[in-house]
XYZ file of C-alpha atoms in Angstrom:
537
model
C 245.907 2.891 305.389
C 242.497 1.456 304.634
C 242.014 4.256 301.613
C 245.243 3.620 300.195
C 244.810 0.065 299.793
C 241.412 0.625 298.156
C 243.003 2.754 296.108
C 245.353 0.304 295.074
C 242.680 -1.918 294.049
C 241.576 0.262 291.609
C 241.911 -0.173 287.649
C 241.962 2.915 284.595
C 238.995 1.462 283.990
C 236.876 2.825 287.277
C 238.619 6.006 286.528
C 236.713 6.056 282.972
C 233.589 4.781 283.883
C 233.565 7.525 287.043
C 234.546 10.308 284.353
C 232.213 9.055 281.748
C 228.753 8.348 284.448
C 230.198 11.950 285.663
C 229.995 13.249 281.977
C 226.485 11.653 281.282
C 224.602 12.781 284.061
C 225.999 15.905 283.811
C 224.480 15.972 280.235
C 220.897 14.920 280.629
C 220.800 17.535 283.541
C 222.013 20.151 281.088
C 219.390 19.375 278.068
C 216.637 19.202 281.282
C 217.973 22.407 282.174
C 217.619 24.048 278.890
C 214.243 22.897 278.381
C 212.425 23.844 281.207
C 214.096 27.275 280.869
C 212.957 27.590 277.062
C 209.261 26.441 278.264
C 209.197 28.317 281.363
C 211.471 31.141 281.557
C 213.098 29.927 285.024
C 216.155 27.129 285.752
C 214.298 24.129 287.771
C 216.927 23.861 290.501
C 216.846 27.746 290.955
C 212.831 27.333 291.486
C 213.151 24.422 293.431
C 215.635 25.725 295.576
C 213.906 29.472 296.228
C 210.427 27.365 296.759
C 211.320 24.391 298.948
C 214.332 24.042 299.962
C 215.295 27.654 301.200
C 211.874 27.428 303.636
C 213.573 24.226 304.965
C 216.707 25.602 305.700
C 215.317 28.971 307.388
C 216.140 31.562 304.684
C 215.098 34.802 305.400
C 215.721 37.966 303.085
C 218.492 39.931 304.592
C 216.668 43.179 302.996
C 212.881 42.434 304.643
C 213.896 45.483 307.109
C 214.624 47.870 304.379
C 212.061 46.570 301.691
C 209.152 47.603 304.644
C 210.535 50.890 305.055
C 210.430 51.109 301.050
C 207.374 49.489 300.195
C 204.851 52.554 300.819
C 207.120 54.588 297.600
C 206.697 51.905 295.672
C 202.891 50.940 296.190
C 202.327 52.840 292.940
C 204.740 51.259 290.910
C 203.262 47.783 292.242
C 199.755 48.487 291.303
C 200.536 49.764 288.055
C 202.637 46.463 287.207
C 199.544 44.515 288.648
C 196.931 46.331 286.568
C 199.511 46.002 283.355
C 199.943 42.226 284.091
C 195.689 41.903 284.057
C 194.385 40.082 280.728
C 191.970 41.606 278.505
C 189.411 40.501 276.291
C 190.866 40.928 272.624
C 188.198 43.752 270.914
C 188.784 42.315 267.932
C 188.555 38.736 268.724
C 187.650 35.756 266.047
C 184.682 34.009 266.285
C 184.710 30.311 267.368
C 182.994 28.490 264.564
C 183.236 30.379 261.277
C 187.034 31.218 261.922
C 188.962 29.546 264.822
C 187.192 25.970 263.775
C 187.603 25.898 260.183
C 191.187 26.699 261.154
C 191.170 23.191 263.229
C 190.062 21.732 260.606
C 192.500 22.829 257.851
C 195.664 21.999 259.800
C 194.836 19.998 262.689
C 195.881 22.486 264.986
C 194.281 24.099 268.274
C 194.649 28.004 268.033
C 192.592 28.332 271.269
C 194.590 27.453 275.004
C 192.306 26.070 277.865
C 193.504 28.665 279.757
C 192.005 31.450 277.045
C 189.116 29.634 276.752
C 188.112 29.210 279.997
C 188.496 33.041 280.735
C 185.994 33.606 277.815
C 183.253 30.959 280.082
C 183.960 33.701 282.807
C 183.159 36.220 280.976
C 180.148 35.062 279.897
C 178.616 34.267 283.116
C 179.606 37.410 283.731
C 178.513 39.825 281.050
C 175.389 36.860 279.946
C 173.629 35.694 283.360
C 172.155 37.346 286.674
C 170.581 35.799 290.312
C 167.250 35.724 288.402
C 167.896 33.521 285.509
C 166.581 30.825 287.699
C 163.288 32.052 287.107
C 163.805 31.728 283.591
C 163.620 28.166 282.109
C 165.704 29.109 279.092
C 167.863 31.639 280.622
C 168.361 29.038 283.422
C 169.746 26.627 280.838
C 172.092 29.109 279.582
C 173.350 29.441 282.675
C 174.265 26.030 283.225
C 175.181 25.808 279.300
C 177.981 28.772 280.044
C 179.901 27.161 282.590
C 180.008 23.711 280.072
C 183.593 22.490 278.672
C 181.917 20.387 276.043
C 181.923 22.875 272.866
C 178.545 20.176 271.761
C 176.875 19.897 274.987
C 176.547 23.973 274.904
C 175.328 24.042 271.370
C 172.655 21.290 272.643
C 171.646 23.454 275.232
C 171.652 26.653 273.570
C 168.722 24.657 271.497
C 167.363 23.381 273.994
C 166.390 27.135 275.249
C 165.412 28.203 272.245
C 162.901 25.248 272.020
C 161.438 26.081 275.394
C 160.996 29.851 273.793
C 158.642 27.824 270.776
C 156.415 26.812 272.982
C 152.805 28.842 274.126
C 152.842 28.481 278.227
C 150.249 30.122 280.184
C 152.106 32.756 282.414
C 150.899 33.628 285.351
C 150.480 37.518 285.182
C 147.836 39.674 287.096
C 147.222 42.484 284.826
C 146.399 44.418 287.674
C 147.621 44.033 291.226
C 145.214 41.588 293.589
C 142.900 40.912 290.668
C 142.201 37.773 289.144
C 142.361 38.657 285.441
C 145.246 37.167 283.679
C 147.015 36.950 280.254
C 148.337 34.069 278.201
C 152.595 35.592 277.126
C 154.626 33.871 274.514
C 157.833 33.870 276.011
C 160.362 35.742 274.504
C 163.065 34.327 272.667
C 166.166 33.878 274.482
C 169.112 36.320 272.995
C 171.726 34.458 274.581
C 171.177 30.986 272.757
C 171.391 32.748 269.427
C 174.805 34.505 270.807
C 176.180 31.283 271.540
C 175.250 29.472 268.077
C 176.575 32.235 266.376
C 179.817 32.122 267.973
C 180.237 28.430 267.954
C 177.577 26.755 265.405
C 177.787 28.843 262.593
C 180.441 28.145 260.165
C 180.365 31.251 258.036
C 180.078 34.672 259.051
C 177.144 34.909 256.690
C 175.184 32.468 259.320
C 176.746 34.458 262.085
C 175.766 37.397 261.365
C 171.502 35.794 260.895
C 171.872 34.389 263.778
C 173.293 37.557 265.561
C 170.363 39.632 263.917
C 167.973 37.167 265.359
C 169.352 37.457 268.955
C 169.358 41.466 268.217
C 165.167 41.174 268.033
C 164.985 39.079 271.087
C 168.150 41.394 273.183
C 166.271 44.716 272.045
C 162.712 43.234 273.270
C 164.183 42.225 277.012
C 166.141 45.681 277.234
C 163.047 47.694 276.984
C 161.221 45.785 279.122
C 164.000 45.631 281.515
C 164.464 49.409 281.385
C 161.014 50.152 282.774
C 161.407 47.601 285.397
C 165.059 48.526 286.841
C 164.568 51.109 289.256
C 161.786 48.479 290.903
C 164.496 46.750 293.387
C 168.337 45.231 293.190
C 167.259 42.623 290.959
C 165.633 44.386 288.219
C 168.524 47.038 288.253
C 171.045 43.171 287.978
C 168.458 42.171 285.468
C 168.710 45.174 283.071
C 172.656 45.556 283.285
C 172.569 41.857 281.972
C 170.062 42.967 279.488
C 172.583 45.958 278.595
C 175.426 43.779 278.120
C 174.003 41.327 275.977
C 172.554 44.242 273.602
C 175.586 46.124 273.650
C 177.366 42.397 272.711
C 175.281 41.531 269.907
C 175.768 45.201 268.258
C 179.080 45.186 268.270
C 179.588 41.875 266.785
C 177.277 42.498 264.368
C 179.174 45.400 263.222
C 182.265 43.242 262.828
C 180.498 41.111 260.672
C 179.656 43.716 258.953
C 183.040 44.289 258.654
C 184.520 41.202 257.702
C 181.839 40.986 254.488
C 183.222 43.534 253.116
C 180.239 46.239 253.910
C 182.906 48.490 255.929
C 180.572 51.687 255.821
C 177.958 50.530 257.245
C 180.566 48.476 259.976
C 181.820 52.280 260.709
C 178.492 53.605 261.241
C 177.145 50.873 263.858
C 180.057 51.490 265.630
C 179.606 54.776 265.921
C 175.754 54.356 266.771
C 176.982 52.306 269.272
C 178.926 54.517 271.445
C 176.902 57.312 271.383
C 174.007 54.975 272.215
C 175.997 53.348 275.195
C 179.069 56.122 275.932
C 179.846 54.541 279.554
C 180.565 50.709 278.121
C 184.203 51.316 277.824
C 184.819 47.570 278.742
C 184.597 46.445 275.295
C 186.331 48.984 273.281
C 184.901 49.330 270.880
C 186.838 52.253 269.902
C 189.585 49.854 268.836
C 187.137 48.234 266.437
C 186.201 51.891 264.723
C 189.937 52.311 264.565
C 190.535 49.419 262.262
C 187.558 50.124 260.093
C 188.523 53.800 259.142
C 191.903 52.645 258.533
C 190.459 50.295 255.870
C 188.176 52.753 254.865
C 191.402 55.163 254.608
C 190.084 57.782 256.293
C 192.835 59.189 258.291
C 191.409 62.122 258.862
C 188.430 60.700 261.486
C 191.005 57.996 262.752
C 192.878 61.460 264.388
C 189.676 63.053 265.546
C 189.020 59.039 267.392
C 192.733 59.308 268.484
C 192.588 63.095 270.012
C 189.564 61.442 272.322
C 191.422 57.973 273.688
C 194.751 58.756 273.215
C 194.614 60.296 276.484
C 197.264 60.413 279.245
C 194.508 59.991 281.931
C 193.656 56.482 280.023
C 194.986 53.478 279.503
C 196.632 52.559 276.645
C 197.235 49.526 274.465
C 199.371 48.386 271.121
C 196.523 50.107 268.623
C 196.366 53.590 270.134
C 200.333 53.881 270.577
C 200.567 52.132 266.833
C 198.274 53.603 265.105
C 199.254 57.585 266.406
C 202.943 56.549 265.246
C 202.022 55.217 261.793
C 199.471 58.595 260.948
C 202.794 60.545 262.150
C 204.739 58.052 259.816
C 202.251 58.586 256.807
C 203.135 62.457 256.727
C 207.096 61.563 256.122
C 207.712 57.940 255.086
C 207.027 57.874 251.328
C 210.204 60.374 250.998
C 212.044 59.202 254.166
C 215.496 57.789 253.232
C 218.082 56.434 255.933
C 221.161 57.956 253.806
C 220.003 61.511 253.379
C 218.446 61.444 256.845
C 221.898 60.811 258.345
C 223.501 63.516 256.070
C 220.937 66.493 256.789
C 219.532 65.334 260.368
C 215.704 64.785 260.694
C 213.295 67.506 259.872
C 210.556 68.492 262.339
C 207.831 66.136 260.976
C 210.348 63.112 260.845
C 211.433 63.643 264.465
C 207.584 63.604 265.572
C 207.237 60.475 263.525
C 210.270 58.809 264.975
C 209.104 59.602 268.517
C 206.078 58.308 267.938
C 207.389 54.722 266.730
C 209.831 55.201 269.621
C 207.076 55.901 272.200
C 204.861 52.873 270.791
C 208.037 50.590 270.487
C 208.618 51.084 274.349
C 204.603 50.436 275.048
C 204.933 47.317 272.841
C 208.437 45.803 271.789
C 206.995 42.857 270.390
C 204.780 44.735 267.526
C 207.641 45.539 265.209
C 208.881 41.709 264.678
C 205.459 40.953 263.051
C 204.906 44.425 261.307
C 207.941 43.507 259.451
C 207.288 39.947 258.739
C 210.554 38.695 261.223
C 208.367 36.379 262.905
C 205.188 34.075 261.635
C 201.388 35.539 262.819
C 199.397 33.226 264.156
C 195.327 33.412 264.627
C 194.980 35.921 267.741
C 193.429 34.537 270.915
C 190.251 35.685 273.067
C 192.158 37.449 275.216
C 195.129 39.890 275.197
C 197.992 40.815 278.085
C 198.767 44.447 277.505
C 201.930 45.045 276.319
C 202.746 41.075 275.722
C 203.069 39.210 272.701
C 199.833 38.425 272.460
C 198.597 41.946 272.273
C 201.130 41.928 269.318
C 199.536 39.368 267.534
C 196.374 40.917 267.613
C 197.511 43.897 266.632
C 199.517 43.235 263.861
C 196.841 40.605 262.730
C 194.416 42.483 261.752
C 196.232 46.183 260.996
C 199.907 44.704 258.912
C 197.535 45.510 255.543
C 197.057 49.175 257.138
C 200.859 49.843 257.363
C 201.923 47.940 253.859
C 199.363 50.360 252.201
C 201.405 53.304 253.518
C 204.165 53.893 251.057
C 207.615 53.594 253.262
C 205.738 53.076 256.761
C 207.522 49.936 257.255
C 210.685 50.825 255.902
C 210.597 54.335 258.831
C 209.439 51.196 261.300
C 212.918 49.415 260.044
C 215.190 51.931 260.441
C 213.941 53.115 263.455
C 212.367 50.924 266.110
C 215.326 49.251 267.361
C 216.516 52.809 268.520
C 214.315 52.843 271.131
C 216.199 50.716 273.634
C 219.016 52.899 273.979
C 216.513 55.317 275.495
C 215.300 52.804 277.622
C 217.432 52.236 281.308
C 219.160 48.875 281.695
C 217.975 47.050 283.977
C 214.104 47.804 283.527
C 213.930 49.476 287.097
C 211.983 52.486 285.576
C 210.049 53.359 282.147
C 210.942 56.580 279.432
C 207.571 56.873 278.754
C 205.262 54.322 280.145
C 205.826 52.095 283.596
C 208.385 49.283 283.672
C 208.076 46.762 281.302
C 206.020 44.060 283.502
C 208.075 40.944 284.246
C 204.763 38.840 284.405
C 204.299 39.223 280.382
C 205.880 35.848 279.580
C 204.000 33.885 281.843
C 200.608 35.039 281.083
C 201.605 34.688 277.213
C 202.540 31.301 277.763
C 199.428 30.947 278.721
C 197.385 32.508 276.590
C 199.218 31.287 273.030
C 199.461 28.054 271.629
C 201.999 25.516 272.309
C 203.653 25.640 268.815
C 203.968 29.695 268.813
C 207.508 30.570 270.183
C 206.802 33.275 272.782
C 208.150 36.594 271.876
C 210.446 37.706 275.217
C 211.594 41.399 276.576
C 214.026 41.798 277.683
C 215.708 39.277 277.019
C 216.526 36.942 279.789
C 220.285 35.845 280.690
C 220.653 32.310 281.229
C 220.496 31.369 284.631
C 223.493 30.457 287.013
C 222.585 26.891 287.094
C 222.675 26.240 283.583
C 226.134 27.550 283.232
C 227.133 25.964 286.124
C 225.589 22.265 284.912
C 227.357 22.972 281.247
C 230.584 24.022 282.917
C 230.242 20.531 284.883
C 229.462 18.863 281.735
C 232.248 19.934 279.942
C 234.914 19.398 282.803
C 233.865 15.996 283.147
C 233.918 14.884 279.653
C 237.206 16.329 279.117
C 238.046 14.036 281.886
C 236.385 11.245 280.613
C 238.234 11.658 277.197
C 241.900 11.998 279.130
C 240.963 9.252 281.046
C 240.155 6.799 278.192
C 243.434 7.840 276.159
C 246.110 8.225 279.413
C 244.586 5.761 281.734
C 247.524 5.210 283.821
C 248.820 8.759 284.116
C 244.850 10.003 284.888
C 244.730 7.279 287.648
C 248.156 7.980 288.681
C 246.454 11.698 289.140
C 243.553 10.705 290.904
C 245.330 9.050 293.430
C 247.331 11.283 294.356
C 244.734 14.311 294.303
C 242.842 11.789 296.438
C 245.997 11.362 298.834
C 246.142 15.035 299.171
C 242.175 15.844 300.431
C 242.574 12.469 302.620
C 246.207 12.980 304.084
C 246.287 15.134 307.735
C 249.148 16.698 306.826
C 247.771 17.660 302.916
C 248.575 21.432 303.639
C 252.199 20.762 303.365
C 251.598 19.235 299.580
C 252.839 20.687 296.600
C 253.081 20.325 293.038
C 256.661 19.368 293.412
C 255.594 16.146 295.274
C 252.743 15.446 293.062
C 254.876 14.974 289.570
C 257.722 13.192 292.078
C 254.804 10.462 292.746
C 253.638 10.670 288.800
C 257.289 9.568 288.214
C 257.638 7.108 290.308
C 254.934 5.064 289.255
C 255.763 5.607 285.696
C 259.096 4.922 286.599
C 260.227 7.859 284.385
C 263.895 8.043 284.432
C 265.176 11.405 286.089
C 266.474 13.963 283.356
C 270.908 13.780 282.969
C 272.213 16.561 285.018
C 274.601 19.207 283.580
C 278.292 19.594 284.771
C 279.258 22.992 285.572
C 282.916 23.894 285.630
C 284.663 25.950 287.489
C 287.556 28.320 286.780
């Protein structure tokens, strides 16, 4: 009795500003929706709910029982997506001040994430200092100068060291052991302050590369003397590893200045110097720098003697091996490749090998192909890559787009071609042609690593999430009734009451339409339709 009479009470006018509140709230929670799914790749309710509120409420995964039984056959499959999902340091990576700054300063933009940047600090405190660089008062300040956010306050330091370096100190040194004779050292210059203004201070590789060959006198003096000293305890052997990876550093980027002045030749050569000199220092690979060069320098012909050596199935791959094999197989066919007569006489040998091999890269690395053929805007790469992400497809097709353009009908094989590779690929992702799954934790990571105005390339692509159609389903249902509402107020509250009537009454089960348009009329006072007159023989 109470509801009814509060019913009553009520005017069209609650009825549209219910409908319409309904409507509005309904919308924001769409566009919030949308948003966080477009910067995150998740719905917010779903996360909220999986995170917080299912612990609350007991959840427990129905499957738990079956996944342990499971979980030893698919240990393999786990590490491999963990070890694909690791970031690497980009091989072929910009340096700070001569290319990523100027870039700042041109368009105002940051190409460089926190989150990249401060994985480049850890790896130079890791490849750069060692438990005895407090004995050191410059490498000591290095070490402290690493681990600094403040792009100035490292530069200060890095002079600071080398300061300390100018300086004649008496160093306490018995020439021989228990004797009292001893010798008056100039210390030696500290390679790792020179590293660091040449990444960050110099603003031309020209200045890069002086102050590279400066730190390569002052890394080649502490590697010898560290070499004769390592098998003398733990801390020598620490010592001279640093020693190794700062050499091995300071070569390499010298090379790739080399490189970028033009003086490719002599680039090629370092390179190769390089890993002959240091074989086991896979870390950096540098192989992926020779690559590049002898593409520039056109010669195909040692880029498939480097390929027959990495291109390996014991080792791990990445977007240049895969890419580069397919576009040498490419190279042999493309410049008299054409779509129409392909589909009238079938592929020959050599164009089969050279569509497997775009199909087997494509599957390593579906995000290559949009920026190989100019669908979607490079940006400057970052430090560091994800394997098989969108950022490893930036770098790639950074620095080697020139290399397929200068192949007559490479990109137009790539074209007609790479998109093929999906059907060969099973739907959902559960398992790999070729390679592994696809990881799932690419997007993430990429967010991560790339810069807040790059759109994200994503694979596969994701299917909106239940909550979004559920909030634009809401959204539309209640702005349809907000618009029926505001033109047939009377008949939409005539409605609503007696939909209300129904969930309210005890007896609501025996309701039917019948009753409901009895009660419309009734209030309308909608006179009942003439009856016909039937007659009878």
């Amino acid at each position: 009795m109470t509801v009814s009479m509060f019913l009553n009470t009520l005017t069209p006018k609650f009825y549209v500003a219910l409908t319409g509140t309904s409507s509005l709230i309904s919308g924001l929670i769409l566009i919030f929706e949308w948003w966080y799914f477009r910067k995150y790749g998740t719905s917010f309710i779903e996360q909220v709910s999986v995170s917080h509120l299912r612990p609350l409420l007991g959840g427990v995964d129905n499957n738990s029982s079956n996944n342990s039984n499971s979980s030893n056959g698919d240990s393999d499959s786990n590490r491999q997506s963990v070890s694909e999902c690791k970031v690497w340091r980009n091989p072929l990576n910009l340096f700070r001040g001569a290319e990523y700054n100027r870039y700042t300063w041109v368009t105002g933009r940051e190409p460089l994430t926190y989150y990249d940047m401060n994985l480049s600090a850890q790896d130079h405190q890791t490849f750069f200092t060692c438990d005895s660089d407090h004995l050191r008062p410059a490498d000591a300040i290095m070490q402290k100068a690493w681990r600094e956010r403040n792009p100035q306050a490292r530069i200060s330091a890095a002079h600071e060291a080398l300061e300390i370096n100018e300086i004649r100190s008496r160093v306490e040194v018995p020439l021989i052991a228990s004797s009292t004779i001893w010798e008056i050292k100039l210390l030696p210059k500290c390679a790792t302050a020179y590293i660091l203004l040449a990444e960050e201070e110099a603003t031309t590789i020209a200045e890069a590369e002086k102050l590279f060959k400066q730190a390569l006198k002052a890394g080649d003096g502490c590697y010898r003397r560290s070499q004769q000293l390592q098998h003398h305890g733990s801390q020598y052997e620490a010592q001279h590893r640093r020693d190794t990876n700062v050499l091995v550093y300071i070569k390499r980027r010298l090379a790739m200045c080399a490189r970028r002045l033009g003086r490719t030749r002599e680039a090629v050569k370092m390179m190769r110097d390089l890993m002959k000199e240091f074989p086991l220092l896979s870390m950096f690979n540098i192989h992926e720098n020779l690559l590049e060069a002898l593409l520039e320098l056109q010669a195909y012909a040692d880029v498939q003697a480097v390929l027959a050596k990495y291109d390996d199935i014991s080792l791990p791959k990445s977007a240049t091996i895969c890419y580069t094999a397919a576009l040498l197989k490419a190279r042999a066919v493309s410049d008299k490749f054409s779509p129409e007569a392909a589909s009238r006489r079938g592929l020959s040998t050599a164009e089969m090998n050279a569509v497997e091999a775009i199909h087997r890269a494509v599957e390593f690395n579906p995000h290559v192909p949009k920026y190989l053929l100019e669908m979607k805007s490079l940006i400057l790469p970052p430090e560091h890559i994800l394997k098989r992400g969108d950022s490893e497809a930036i770098a790639y097709a950074f620095f080697h787009l020139a290399h397929w353009k200068r192949v007559e009908g490479a990109l137009n094989l790539l074209h007609c071609t790479w998109e093929g590779t999906f059907r060969m690929i099973p739907y959902p992702l559960e398992k790999g042609h070729l390679f592994y799954p696809y990881p799932i934790c690419t997007e993430t990571a990429d967010r991560e690593l790339l810069p807040s105005f790059h759109e994200v390339s994503v694979y596969p692509k994701k299917e909106l999430p239940f909550f979004i159609l559920f909030t634009a389903g809401l959204c539309s249902f209640t702005a349809m009734l907000a618009l029926l509402t505001h033109q047939f107020p009377e008949l939409m509250g005539v409605f609503a009451k007696a939909m209300i009537d129904i969930f309210c009454s005890a007896e609501f089960r025996d309701w039917n339409c019948k009753s409901i348009f009895m009660r419309v009329e009734d209030e309308l006072e909608i006179p009942p339709a003439p009856q016909s007159h039937h007659f009878q023989n």
